[in-house]
Coordinates of N, CA and C in Angstrom, one line a residue:
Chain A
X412 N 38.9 -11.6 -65.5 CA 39.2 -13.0 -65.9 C 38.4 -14.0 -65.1
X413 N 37.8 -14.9 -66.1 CA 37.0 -15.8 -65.1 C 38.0 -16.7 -64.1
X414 N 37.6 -17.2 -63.2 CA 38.7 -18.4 -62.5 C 37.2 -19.0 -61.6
X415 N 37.8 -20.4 -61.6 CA 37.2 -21.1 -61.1 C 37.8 -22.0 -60.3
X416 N 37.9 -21.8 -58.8 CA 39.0 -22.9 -58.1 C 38.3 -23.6 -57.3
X417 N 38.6 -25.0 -57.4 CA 37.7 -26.0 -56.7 C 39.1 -26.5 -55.3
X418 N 38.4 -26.8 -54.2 CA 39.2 -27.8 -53.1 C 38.1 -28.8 -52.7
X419 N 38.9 -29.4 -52.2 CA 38.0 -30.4 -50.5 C 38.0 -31.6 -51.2
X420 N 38.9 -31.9 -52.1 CA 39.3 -33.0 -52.7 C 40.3 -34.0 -51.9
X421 N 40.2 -35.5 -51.7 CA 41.4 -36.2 -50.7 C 40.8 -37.5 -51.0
X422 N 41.8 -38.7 -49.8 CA 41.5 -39.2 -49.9 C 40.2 -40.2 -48.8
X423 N 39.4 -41.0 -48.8 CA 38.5 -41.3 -48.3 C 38.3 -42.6 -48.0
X424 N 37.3 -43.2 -47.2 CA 37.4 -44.7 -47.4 C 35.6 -44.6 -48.0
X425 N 35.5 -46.5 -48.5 CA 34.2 -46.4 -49.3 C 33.1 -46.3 -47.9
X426 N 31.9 -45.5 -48.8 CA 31.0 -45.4 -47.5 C 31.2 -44.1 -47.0
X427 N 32.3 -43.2 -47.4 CA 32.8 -41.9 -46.8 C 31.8 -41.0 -47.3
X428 N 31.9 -39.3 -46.3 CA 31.5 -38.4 -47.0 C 32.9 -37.6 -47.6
X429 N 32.8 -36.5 -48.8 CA 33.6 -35.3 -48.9 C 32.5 -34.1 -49.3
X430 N 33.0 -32.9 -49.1 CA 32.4 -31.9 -49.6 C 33.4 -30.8 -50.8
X431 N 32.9 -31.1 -51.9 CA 33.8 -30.1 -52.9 C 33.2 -28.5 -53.1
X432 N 34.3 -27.5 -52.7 CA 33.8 -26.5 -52.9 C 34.3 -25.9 -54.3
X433 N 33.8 -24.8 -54.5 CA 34.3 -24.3 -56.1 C 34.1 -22.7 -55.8
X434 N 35.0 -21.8 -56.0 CA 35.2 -20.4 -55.7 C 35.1 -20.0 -57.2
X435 N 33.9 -19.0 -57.8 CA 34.1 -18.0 -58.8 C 34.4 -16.7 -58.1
X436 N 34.8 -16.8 -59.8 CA 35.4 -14.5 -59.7 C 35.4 -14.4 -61.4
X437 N 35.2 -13.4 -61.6 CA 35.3 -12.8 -62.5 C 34.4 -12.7 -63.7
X438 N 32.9 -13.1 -63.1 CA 31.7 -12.9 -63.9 C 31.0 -13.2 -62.4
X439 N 29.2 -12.9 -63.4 CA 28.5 -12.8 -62.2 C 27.7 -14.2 -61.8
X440 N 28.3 -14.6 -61.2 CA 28.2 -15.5 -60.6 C 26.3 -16.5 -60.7
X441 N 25.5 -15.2 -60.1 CA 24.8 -15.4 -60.2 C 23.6 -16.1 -61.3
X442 N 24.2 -15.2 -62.7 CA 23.6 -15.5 -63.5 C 24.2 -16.5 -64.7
X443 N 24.4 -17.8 -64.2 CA 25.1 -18.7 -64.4 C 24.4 -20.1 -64.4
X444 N 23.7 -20.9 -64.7 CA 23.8 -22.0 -64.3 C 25.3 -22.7 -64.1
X445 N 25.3 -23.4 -63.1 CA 26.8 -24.2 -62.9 C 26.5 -25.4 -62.9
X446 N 28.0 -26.5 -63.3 CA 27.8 -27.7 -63.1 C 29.2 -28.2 -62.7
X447 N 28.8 -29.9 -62.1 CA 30.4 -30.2 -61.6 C 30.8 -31.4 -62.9
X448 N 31.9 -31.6 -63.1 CA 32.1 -32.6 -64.2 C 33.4 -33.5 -63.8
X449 N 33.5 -34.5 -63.9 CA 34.9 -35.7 -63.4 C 34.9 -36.5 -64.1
X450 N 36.4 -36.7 -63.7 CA 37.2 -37.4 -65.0 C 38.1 -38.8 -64.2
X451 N 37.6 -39.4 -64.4 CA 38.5 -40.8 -63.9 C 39.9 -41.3 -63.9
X452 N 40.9 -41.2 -63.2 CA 42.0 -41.6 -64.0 C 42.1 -42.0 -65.3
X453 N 42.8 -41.6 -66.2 CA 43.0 -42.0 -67.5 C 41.9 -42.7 -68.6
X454 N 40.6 -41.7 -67.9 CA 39.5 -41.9 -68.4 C 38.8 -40.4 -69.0
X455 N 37.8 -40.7 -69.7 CA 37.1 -39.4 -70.7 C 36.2 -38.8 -69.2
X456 N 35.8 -37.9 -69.8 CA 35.1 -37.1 -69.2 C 33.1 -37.1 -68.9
X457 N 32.6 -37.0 -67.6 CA 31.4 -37.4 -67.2 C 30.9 -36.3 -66.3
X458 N 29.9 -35.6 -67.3 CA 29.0 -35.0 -66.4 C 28.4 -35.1 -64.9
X459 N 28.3 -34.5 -63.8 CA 27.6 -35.3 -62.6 C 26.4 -34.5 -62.5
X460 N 26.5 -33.2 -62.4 CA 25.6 -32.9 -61.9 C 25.4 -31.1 -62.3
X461 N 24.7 -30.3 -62.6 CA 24.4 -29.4 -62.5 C 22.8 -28.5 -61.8
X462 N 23.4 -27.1 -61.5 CA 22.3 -25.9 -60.5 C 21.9 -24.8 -61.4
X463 N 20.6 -24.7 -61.3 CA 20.0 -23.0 -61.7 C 20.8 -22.0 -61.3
X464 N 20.4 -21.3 -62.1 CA 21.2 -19.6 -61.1 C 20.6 -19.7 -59.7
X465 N 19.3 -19.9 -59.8 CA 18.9 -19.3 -58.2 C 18.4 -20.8 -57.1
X466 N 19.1 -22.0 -57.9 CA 19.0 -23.4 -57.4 C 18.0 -23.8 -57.3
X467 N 16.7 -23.6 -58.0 CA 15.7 -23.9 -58.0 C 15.6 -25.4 -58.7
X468 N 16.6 -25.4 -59.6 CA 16.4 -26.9 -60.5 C 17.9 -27.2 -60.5
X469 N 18.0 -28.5 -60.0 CA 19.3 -29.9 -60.0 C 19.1 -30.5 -60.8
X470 N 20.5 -31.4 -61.5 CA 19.7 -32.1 -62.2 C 21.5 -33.4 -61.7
X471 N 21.0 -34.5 -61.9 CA 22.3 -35.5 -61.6 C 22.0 -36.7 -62.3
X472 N 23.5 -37.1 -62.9 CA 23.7 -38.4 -63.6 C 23.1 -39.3 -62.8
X473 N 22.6 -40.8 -63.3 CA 21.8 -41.6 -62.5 C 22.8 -42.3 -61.3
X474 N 24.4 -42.6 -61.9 CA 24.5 -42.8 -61.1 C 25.2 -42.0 -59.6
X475 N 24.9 -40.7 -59.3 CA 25.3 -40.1 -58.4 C 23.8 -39.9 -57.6
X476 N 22.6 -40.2 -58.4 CA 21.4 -39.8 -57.6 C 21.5 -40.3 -56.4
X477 N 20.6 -39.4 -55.8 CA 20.8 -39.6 -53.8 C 21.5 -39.9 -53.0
X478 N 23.2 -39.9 -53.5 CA 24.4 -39.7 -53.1 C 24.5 -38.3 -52.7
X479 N 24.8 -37.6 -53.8 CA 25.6 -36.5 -54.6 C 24.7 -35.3 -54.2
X480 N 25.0 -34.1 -53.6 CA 23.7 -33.3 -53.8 C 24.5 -31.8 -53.9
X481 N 23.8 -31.4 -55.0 CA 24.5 -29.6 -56.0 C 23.9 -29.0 -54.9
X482 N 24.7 -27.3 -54.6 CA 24.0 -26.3 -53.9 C 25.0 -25.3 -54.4
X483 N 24.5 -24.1 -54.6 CA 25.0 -23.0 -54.2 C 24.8 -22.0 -53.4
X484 N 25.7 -20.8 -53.4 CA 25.9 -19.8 -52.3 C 25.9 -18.2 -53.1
X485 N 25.3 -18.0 -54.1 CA 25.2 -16.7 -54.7 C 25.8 -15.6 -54.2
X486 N 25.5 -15.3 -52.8 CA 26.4 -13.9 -51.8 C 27.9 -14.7 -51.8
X487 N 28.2 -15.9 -51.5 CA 29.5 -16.2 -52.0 C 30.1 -16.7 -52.8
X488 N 29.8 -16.4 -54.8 CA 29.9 -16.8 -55.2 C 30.9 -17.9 -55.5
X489 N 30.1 -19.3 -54.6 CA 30.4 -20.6 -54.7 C 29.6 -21.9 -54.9
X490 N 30.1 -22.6 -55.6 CA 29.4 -24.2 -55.5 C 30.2 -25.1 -54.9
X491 N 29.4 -26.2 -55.0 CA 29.2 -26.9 -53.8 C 28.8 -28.4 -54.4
X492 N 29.6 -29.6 -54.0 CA 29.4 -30.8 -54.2 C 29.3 -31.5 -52.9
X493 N 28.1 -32.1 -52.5 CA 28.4 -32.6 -51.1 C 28.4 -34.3 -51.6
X494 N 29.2 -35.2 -51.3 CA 29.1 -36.7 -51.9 C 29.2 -37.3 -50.5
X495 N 28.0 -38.1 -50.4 CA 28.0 -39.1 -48.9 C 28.3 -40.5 -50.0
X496 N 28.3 -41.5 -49.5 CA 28.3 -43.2 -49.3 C 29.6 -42.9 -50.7
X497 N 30.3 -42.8 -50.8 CA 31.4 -42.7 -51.6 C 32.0 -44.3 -52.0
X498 N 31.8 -44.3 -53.1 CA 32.4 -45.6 -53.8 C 33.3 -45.3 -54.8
X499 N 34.1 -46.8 -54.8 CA 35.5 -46.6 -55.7 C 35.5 -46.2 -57.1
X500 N 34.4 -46.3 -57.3 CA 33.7 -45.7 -58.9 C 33.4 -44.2 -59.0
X501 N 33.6 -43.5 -57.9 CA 33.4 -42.3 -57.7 C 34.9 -41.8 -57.7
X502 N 36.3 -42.6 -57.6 CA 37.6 -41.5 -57.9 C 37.7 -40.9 -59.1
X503 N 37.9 -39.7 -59.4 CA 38.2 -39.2 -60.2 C 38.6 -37.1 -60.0
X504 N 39.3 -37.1 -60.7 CA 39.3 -35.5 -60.7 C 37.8 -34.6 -61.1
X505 N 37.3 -33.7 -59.7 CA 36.1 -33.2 -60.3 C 36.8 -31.9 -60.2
X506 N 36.0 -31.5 -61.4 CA 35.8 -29.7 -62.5 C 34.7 -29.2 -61.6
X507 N 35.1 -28.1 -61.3 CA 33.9 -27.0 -61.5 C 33.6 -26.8 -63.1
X508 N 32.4 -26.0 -63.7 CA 32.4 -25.3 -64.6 C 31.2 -24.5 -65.0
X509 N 31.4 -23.5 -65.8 CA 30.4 -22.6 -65.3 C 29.4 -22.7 -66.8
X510 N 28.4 -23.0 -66.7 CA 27.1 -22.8 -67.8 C 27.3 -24.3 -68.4
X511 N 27.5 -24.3 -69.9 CA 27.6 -25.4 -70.8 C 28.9 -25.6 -70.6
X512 N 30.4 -25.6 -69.4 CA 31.0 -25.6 -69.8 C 31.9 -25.2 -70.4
X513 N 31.8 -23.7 -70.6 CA 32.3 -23.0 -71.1 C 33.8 -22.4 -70.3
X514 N 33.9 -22.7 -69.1 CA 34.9 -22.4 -68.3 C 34.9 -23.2 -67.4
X515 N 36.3 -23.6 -66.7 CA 36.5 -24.8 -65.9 C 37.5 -24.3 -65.4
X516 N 37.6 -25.4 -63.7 CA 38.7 -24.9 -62.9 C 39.9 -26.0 -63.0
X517 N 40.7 -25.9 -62.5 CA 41.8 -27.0 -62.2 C 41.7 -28.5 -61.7
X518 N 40.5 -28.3 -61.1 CA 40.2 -30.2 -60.8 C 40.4 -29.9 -59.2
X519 N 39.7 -31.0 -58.6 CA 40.5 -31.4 -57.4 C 40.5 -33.1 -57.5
X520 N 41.5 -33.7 -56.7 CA 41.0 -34.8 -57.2 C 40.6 -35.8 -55.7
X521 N 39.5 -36.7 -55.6 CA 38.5 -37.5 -55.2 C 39.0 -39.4 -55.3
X522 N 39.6 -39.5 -53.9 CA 40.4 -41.1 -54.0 C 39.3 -42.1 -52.9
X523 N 38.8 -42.3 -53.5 CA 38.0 -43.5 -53.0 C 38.8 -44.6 -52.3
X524 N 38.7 -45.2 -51.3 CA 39.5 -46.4 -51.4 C 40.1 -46.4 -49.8
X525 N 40.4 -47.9 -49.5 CA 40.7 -48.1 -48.3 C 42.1 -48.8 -47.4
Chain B
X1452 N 19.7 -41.1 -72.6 CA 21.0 -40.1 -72.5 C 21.2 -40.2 -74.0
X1453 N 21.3 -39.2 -74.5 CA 22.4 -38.9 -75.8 C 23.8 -39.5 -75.8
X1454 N 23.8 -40.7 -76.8 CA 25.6 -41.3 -76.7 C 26.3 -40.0 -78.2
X1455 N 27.6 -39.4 -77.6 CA 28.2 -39.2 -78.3 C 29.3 -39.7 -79.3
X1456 N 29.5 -40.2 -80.2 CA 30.4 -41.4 -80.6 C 31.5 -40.4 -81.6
X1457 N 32.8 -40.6 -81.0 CA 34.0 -40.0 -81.9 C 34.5 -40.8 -82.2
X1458 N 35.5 -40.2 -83.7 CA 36.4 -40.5 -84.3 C 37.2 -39.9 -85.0
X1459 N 38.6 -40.8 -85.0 CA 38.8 -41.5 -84.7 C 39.4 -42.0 -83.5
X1460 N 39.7 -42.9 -82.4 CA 40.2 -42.8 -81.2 C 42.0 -42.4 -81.1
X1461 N 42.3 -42.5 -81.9 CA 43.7 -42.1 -82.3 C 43.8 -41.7 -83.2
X1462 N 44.5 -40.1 -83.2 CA 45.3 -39.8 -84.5 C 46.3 -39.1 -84.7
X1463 N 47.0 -39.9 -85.5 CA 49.0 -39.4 -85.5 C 49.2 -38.7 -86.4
X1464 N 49.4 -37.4 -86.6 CA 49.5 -36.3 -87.4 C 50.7 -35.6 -87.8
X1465 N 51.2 -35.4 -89.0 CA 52.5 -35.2 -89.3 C 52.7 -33.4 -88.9
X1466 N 53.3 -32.9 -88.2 CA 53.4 -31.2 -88.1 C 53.1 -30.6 -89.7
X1467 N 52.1 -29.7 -89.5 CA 51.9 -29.1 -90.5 C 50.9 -29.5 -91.8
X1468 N 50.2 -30.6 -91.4 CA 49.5 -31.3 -92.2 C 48.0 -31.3 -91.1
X1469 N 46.5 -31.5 -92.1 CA 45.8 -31.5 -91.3 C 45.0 -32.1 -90.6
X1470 N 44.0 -32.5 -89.5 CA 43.4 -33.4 -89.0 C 42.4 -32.7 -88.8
X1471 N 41.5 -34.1 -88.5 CA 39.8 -34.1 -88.5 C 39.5 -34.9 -87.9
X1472 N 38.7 -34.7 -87.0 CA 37.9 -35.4 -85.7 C 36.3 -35.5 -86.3
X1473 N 35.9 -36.7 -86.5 CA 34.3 -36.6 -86.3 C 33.3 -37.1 -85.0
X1474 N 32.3 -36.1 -85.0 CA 31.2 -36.7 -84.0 C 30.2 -36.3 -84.0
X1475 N 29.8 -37.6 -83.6 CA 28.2 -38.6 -84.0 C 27.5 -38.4 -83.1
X1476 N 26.0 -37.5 -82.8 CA 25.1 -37.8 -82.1 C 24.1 -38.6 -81.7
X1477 N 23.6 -39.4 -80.6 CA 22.3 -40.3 -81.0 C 21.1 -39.8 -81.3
X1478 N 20.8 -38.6 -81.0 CA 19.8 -37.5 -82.0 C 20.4 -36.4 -82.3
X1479 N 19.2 -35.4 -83.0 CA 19.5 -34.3 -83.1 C 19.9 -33.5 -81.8
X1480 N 20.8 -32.7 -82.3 CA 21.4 -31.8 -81.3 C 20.7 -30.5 -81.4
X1481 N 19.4 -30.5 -82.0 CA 18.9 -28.5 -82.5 C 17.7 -28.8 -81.3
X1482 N 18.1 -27.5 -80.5 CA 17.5 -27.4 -79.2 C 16.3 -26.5 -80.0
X1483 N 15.4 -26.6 -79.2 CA 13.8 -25.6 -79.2 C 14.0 -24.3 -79.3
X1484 N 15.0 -23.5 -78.7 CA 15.5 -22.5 -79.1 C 16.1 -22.2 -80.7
X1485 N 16.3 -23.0 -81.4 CA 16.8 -22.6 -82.7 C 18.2 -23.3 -82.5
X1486 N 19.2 -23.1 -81.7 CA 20.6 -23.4 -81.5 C 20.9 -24.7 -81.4
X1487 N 21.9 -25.5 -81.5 CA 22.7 -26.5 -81.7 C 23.6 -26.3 -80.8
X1488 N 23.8 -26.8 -79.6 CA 24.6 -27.0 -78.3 C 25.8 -28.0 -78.6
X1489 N 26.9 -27.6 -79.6 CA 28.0 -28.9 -79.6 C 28.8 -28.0 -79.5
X1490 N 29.9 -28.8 -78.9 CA 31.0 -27.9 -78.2 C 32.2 -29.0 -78.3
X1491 N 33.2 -28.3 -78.7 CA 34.7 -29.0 -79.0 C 35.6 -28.4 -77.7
X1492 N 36.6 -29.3 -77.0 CA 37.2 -29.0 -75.9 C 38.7 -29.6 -76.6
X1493 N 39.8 -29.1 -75.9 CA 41.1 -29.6 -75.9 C 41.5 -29.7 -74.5
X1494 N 42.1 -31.0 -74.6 CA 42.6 -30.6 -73.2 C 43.8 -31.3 -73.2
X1495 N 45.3 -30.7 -72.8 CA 46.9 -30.8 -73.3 C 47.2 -31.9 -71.8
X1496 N 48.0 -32.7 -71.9 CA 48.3 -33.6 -70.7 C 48.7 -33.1 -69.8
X1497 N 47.9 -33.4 -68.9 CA 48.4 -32.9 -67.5 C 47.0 -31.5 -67.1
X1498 N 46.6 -31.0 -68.1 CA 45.4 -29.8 -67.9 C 43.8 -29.9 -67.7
X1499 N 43.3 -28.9 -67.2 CA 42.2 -28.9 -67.5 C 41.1 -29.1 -68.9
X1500 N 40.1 -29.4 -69.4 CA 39.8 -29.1 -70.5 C 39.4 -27.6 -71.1
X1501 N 39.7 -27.5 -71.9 CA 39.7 -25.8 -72.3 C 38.6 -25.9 -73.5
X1502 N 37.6 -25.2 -73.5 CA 36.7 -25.2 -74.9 C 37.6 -24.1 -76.0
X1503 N 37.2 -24.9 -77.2 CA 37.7 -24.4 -78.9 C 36.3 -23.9 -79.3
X1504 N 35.3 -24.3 -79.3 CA 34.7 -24.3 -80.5 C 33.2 -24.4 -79.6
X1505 N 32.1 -23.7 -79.4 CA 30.8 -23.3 -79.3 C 30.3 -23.7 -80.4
X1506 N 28.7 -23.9 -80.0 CA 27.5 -23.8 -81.1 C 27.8 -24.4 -82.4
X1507 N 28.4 -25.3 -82.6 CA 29.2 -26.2 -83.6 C 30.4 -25.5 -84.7
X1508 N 30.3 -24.1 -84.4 CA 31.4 -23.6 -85.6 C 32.0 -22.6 -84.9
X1509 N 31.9 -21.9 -83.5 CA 31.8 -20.5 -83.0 C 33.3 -20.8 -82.5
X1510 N 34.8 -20.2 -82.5 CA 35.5 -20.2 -81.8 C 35.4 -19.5 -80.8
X1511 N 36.2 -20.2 -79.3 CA 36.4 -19.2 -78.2 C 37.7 -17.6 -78.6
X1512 N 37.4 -17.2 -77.6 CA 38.4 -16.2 -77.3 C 40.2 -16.8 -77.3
X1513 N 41.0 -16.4 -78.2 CA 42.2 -16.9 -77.9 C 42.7 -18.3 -78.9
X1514 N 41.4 -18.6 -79.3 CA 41.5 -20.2 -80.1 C 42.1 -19.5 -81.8
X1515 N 42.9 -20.2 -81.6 CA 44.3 -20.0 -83.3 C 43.1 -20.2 -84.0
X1516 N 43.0 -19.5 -85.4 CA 42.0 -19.9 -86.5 C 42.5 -21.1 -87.5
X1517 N 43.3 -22.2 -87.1 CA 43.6 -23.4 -87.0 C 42.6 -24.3 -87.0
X1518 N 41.8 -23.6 -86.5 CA 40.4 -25.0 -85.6 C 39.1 -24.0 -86.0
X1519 N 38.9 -25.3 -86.7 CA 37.2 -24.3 -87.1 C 36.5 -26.2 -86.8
X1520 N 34.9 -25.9 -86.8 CA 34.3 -27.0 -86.2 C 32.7 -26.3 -87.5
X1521 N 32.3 -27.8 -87.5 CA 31.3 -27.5 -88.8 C 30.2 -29.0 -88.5
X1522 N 29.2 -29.0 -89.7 CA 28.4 -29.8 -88.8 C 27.1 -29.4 -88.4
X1523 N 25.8 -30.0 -88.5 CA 24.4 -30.1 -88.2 C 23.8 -30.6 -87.7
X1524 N 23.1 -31.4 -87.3 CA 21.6 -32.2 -87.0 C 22.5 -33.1 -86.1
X1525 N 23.4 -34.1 -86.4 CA 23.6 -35.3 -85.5 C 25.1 -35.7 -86.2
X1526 N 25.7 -34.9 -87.2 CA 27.2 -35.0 -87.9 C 27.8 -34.0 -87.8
X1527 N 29.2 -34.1 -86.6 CA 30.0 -32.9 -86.4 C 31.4 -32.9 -87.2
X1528 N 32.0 -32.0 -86.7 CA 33.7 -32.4 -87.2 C 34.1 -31.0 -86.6
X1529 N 35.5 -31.3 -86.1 CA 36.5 -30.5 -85.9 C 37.9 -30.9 -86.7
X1530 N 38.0 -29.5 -87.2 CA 39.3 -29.7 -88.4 C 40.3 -28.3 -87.4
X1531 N 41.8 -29.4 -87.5 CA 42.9 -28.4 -87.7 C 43.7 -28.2 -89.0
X1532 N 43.6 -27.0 -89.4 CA 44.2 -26.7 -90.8 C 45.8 -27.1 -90.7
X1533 N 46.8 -27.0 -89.6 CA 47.7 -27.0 -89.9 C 48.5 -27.4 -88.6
X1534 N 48.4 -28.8 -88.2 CA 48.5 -29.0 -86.9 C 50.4 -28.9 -86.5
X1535 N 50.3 -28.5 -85.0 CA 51.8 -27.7 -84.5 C 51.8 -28.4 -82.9
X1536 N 52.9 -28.4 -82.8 CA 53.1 -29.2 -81.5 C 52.4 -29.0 -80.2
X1537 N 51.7 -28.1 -80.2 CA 51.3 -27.7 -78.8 C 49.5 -27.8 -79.2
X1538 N 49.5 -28.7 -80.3 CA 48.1 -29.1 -80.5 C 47.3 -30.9 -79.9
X1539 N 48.8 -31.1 -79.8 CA 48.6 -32.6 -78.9 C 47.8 -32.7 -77.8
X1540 N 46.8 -33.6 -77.5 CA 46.5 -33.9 -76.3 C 45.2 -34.6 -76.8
X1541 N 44.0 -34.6 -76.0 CA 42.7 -35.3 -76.2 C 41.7 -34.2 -76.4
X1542 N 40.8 -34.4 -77.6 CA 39.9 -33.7 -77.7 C 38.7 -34.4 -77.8
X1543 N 37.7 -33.4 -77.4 CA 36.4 -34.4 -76.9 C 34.8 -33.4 -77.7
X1544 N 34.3 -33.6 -77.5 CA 33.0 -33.5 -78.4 C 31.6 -33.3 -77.1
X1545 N 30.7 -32.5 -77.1 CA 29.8 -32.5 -76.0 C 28.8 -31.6 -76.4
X1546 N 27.3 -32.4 -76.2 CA 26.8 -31.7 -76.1 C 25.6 -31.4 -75.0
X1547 N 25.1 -30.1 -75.6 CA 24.9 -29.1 -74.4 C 23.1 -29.1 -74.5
X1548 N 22.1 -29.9 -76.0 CA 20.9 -29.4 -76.0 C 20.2 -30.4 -74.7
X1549 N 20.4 -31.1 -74.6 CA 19.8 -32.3 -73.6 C 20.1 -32.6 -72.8
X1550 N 19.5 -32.9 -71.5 CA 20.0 -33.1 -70.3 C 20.1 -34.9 -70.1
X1551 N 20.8 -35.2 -69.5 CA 22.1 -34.9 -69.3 C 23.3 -34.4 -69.8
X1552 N 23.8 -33.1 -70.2 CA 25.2 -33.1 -70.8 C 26.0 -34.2 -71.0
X1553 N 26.4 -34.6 -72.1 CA 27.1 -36.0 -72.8 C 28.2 -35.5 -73.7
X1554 N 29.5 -36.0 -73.3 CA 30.8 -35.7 -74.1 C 31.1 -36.9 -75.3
X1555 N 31.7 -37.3 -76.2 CA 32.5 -38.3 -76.8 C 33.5 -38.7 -76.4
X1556 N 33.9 -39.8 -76.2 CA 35.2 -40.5 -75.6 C 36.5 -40.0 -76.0
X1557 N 36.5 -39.0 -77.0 CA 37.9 -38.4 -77.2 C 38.8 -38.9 -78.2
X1558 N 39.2 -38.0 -78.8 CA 40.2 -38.6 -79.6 C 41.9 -38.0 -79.3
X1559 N 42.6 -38.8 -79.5 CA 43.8 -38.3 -78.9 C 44.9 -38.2 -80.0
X1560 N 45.4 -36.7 -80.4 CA 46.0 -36.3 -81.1 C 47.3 -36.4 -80.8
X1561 N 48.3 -36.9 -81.4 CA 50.0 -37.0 -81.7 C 49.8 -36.8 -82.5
X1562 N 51.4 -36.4 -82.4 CA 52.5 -36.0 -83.7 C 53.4 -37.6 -84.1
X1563 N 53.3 -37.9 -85.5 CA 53.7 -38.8 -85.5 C 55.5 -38.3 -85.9

């Protein structure tokens, strides 16, 4: 069974860093592109950013560029959201999910604010 | 960026009668590979989003054959044949050929 569980979700002040991690199991990890996806309070849903299988190619919405930076960990099949300079436009619940989306984890959720 | 545009933003649905979602591409969605990357999600209040529907017609694993999804070039649709209470929530539209991945604002199904 696939599962995808994300943490390192809280709250922050603007200007902060967090780091979101995301734990797979149940496929191979590796051969996956992955991406993160967030969702705003009582808002639709927004791509941020997605990784290669072997992280060779990132790719990020404009506005998370040079904030926001994708990584993964293949031997521990995990990803990784690192978000520095954190702004109030950045709260929202982030998704792991794996390829096009095809699988998603529970959210963690990301509170901007001071 | 590819804007995805749904409709309609609300729809109140009598149990057992059916509904239809459409969504509008700002281009073609037929990727260089041959494939069409549109993907239909449900997601019930309070949950994650859960994919229905791959490659514009393909159901997932588990998805009631209720929900079929149809559609080409830049005109989608997702139909439920026979909508049931635990069909409620927001469903969204996304596609997968162009980067950046781009959803539709969702339409949100009740039972009237």
């Amino acid at each position: 069974e696939v599962q995808l569980v994300e943490s390192g979700g809280g709250l922050v002040q603007p200007g902060g860093s967090l780091r979101l991690s995301c734990a797979a199991s149940g496929f191979t990890f590796s051969s996956y592109w992955m991406s993160w996806v967030r969702q705003a309070p009582g808002k639709g849903l927004e791509w941020v950013a997605n990784i290669k299988q072997d992280g060779s190619e990132k790719y990020y919405v404009d506005s998370v560029k040079g904030r926001f930076t994708i990584s993964r960990d293949n031997a521990k099949n995990s990803l990784y959201l690192q978000m520095n300079n954190l702004r109030a436009e950045d709260t929202a619940v982030y998704y792991c999910a794996r390829g096009r989306a095809s699988y998603w984890g529970q959210g963690t959720l990301v509170t901007v604010s001071s | 960026d590819i804007v995805m545009t749904q409709s309609p933003l609300s729809l109140p649905v009598t149990l057992g009668q059916p509904a239809s979602i459409s969504c509008r591409s700002s281009q073609s969605l037929v990727h260089s590979d041959g494939n069409t990357y549109l993907n239909w999600f449900q997601q019930r209040p309070g949950q994650s989003p859960r994919r229905l529907i791959y490659k514009v017609s393909n159901r997932d694993s588990g998805v009631p054959d209720r929900f079929s999804g149809s559609g080409s070039g830049t005109d989608f649709t997702l139909k439920i044949s026979r909508v049931e209470a635990e069909d409620v929530g927001v469903y969204y539209c996304m596609q997968g050929t162009h980067w950046p991945l781009t959803f539709g604002g969702g339409t949100k199904v009740e039972i009237k």
